[in-house]
XYZ file of C-alpha atoms in Angstrom:
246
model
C 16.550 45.755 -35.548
C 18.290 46.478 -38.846
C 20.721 44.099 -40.692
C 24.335 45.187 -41.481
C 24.274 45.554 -45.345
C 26.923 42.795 -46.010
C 28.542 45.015 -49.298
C 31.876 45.326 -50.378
C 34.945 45.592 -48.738
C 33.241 47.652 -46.045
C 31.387 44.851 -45.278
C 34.056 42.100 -45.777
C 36.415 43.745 -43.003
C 33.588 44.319 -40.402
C 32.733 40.852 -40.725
C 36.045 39.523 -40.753
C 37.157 42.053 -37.722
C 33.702 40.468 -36.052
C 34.575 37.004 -36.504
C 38.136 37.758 -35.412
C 36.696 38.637 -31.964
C 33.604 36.523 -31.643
C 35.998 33.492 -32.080
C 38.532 34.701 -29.622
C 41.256 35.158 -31.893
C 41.384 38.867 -30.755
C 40.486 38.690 -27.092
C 37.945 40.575 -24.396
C 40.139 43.787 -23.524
C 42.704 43.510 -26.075
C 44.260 46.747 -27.845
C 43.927 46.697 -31.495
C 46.950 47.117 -33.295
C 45.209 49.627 -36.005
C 48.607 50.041 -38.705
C 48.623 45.808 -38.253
C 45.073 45.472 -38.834
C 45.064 48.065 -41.907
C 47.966 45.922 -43.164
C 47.030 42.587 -42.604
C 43.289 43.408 -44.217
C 44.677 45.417 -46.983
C 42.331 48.489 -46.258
C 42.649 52.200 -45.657
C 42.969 53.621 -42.175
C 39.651 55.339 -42.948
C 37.956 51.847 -43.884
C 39.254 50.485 -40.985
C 37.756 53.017 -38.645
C 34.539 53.102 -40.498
C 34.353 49.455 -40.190
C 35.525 49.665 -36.179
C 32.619 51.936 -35.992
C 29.715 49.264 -37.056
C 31.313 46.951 -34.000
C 31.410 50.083 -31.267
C 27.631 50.302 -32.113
C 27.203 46.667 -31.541
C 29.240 47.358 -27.860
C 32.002 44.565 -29.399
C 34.795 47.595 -29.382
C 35.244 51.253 -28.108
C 38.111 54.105 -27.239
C 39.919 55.756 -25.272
C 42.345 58.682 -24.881
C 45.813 57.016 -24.436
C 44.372 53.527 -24.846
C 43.151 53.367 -27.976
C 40.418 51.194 -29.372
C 40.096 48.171 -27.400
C 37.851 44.740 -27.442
C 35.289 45.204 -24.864
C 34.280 42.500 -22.528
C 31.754 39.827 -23.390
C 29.058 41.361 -21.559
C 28.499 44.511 -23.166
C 28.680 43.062 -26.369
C 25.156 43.240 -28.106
C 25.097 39.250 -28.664
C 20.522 39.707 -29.416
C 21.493 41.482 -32.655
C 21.129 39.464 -35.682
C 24.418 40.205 -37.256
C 26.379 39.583 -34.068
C 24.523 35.881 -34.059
C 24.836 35.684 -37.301
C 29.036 36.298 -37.208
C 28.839 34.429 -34.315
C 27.876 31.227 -36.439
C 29.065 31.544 -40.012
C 32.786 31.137 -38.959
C 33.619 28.138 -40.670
C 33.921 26.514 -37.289
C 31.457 25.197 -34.233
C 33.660 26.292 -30.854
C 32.289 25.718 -27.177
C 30.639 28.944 -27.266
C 28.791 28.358 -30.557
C 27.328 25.452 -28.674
C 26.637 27.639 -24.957
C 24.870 29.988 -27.246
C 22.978 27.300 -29.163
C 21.600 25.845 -25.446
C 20.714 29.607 -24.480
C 18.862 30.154 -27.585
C 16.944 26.808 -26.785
C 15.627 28.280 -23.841
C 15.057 31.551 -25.528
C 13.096 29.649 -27.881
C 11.550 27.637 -24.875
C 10.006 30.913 -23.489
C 8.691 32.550 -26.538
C 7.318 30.033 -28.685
C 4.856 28.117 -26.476
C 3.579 31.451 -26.108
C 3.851 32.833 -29.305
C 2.423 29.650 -30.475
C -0.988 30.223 -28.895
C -1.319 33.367 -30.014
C -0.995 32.279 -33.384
C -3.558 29.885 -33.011
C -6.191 32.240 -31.378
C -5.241 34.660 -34.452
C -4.086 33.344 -37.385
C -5.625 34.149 -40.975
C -6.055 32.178 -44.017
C -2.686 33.635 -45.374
C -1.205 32.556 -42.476
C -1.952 28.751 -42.924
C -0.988 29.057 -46.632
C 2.426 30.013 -45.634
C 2.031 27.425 -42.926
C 1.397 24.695 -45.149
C 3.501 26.098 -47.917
C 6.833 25.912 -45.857
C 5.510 22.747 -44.247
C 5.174 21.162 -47.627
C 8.852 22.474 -48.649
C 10.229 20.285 -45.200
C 8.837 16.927 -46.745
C 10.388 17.471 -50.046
C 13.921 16.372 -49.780
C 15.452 15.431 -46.595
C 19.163 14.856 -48.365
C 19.186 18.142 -48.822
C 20.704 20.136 -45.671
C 20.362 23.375 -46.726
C 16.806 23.324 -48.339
C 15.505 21.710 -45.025
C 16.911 24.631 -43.252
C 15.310 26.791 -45.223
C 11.725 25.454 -45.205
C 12.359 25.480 -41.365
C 13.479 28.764 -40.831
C 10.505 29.597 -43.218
C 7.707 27.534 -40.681
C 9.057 29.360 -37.890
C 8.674 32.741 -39.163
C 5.250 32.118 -40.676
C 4.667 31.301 -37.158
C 5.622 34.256 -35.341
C 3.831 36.586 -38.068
C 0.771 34.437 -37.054
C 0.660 36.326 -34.084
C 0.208 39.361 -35.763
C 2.106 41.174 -32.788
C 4.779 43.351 -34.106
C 7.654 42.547 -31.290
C 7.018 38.708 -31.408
C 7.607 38.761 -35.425
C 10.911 40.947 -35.058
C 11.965 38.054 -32.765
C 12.675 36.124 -35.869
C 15.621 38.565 -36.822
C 17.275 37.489 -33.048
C 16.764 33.448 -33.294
C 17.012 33.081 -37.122
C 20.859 33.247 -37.371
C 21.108 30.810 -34.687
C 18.355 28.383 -35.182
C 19.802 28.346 -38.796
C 23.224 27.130 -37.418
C 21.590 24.302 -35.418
C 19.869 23.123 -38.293
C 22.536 22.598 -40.484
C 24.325 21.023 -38.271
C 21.621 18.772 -37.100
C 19.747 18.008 -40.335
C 23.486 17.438 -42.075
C 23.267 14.105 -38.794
C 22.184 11.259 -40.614
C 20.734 9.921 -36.996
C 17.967 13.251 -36.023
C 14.517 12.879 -36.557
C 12.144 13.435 -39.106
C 10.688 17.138 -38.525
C 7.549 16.832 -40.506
C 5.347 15.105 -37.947
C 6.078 17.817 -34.838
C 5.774 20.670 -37.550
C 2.208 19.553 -38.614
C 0.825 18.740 -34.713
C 2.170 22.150 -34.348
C -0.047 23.200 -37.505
C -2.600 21.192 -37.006
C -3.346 22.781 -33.796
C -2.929 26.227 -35.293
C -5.558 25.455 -37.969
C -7.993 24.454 -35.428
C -7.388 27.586 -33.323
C -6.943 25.472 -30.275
C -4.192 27.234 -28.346
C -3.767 24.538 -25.585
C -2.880 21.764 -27.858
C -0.625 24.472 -29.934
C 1.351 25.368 -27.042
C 1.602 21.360 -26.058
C 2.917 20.358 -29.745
C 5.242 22.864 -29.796
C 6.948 22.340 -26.599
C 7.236 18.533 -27.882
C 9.113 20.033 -30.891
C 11.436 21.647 -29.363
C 12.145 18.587 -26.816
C 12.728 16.780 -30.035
C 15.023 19.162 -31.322
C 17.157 19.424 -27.788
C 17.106 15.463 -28.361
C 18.598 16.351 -31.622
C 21.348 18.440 -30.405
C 22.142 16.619 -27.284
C 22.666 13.141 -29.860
C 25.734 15.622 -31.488
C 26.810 16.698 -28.297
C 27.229 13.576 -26.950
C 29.447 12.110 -30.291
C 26.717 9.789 -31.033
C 26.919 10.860 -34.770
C 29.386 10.314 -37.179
C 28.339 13.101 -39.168
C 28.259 16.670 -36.894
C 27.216 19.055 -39.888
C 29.992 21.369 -41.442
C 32.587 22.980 -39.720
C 31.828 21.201 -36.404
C 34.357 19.817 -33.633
């Protein structure tokens, strides 16, 4: 699955025409306005259709003879491909379906990484546990910082699906990444979550010794802690709910 090149004003009016509709401001089944749009975005006609292009391949838009191009429903829209998640969640804002897609993406995650998880412990290589340990090491450096945590974790969690060394289960990184990403700012920017490092390193630990059963155990306890996590922001326990959030 290939990222949108995010370049220019190309790219600045497909993602701003993509945000438009993720966040409802144009909505499911509504005619764009093209000469508004071309206006409002200061573009050319041709930009504009070039851009409207990148979204019909993504299923957000199409058109038709005497209708014109049109926002198609929710359900065709491609919402697995990373820069669909990705506009989904760098809107400047956390909505009520930023937060349904968050809880689907848990159990995404719920059904691939136990799994994944024990592969990479039957397989893993030395290289593997260097990256491993390196992004582990890069989580207990600075917890103030929000946006270097989220790194180190988005970091762990790829090391972990290249572990597996299967070639579908690593591209499965590019489909959680934008969202997992989004949950962790918001959750590490909590004052009140809870400390990654120890689930990360059971999770390692088990890896290192190749023994898939305790693996697949420590990682379904990390992601119970991070649903705690989420469900603490969810639930207004926090005085602090991350940037942008409601």
């Amino acid at each position: 699955m290939t990222r949108y090149a995010r370049r220019g004003v190309h790219g600045q009016t497909v993602e701003a025409l993509a945000r438009r509709i993720l966040g409802g401001d144009i909505p499911e089944g509504a005619t764009l306005d093209l000469v508004a749009l071309q206006s409002e975005l200061d573009v050319s006609l041709t930009a504009l259709r070039e851009s409207l292009k990148v979204l019909a391949a993504k299923g957000m838009v199409d058109a038709r003879q005497k209708r014109g191009t049109f926002v198609r429903a929710r359900g065709d829209w491609n919402l697995l491909d990373a820069d669909v998640l990705r506009w989904q969640f760098e809107g400047g804002r956390t909505t009520d379906a930023d937060r349904a897609l968050l809880r689907n993406l848990a159990e995404v995650r719920a059904i691939i990484e136990p799994a994944a998880v024990r592969l990479a412990a039957q397989r893993r290589t030395e290289s593997d546990l260097v990256a491993l340990d390196e992004a582990l090491r890069a989580m207990g450096e600075d917890h103030s910082d929000a946006g270097h945590a989220v790194e180190a974790d988005l970091a762990f969690h790829r090391a972990l699906l290249d572990a597996t060394h299967n070639e579908l289960l690593e591209r499965m990184e590019m489909v959680i990444e934008s969202g997992l990403a989004h949950r962790d700012r918001i959750v590490h920017s909590s004052p009140h979550s809870e400390n990654p490092v120890p689930a990360h390193r059971a999770v390692l630990d088990a890896v290192r010794e190749q023994d898939a059963d305790a693996a697949e155990a420590a990682m379904r306890a990390l992601l119970e802690q991070a649903g705690r996590d989420l469900d603490r922001i969810d639930d207004g326990d926090d005085d602090t709910k991350g940037p942008g959030a409601q």
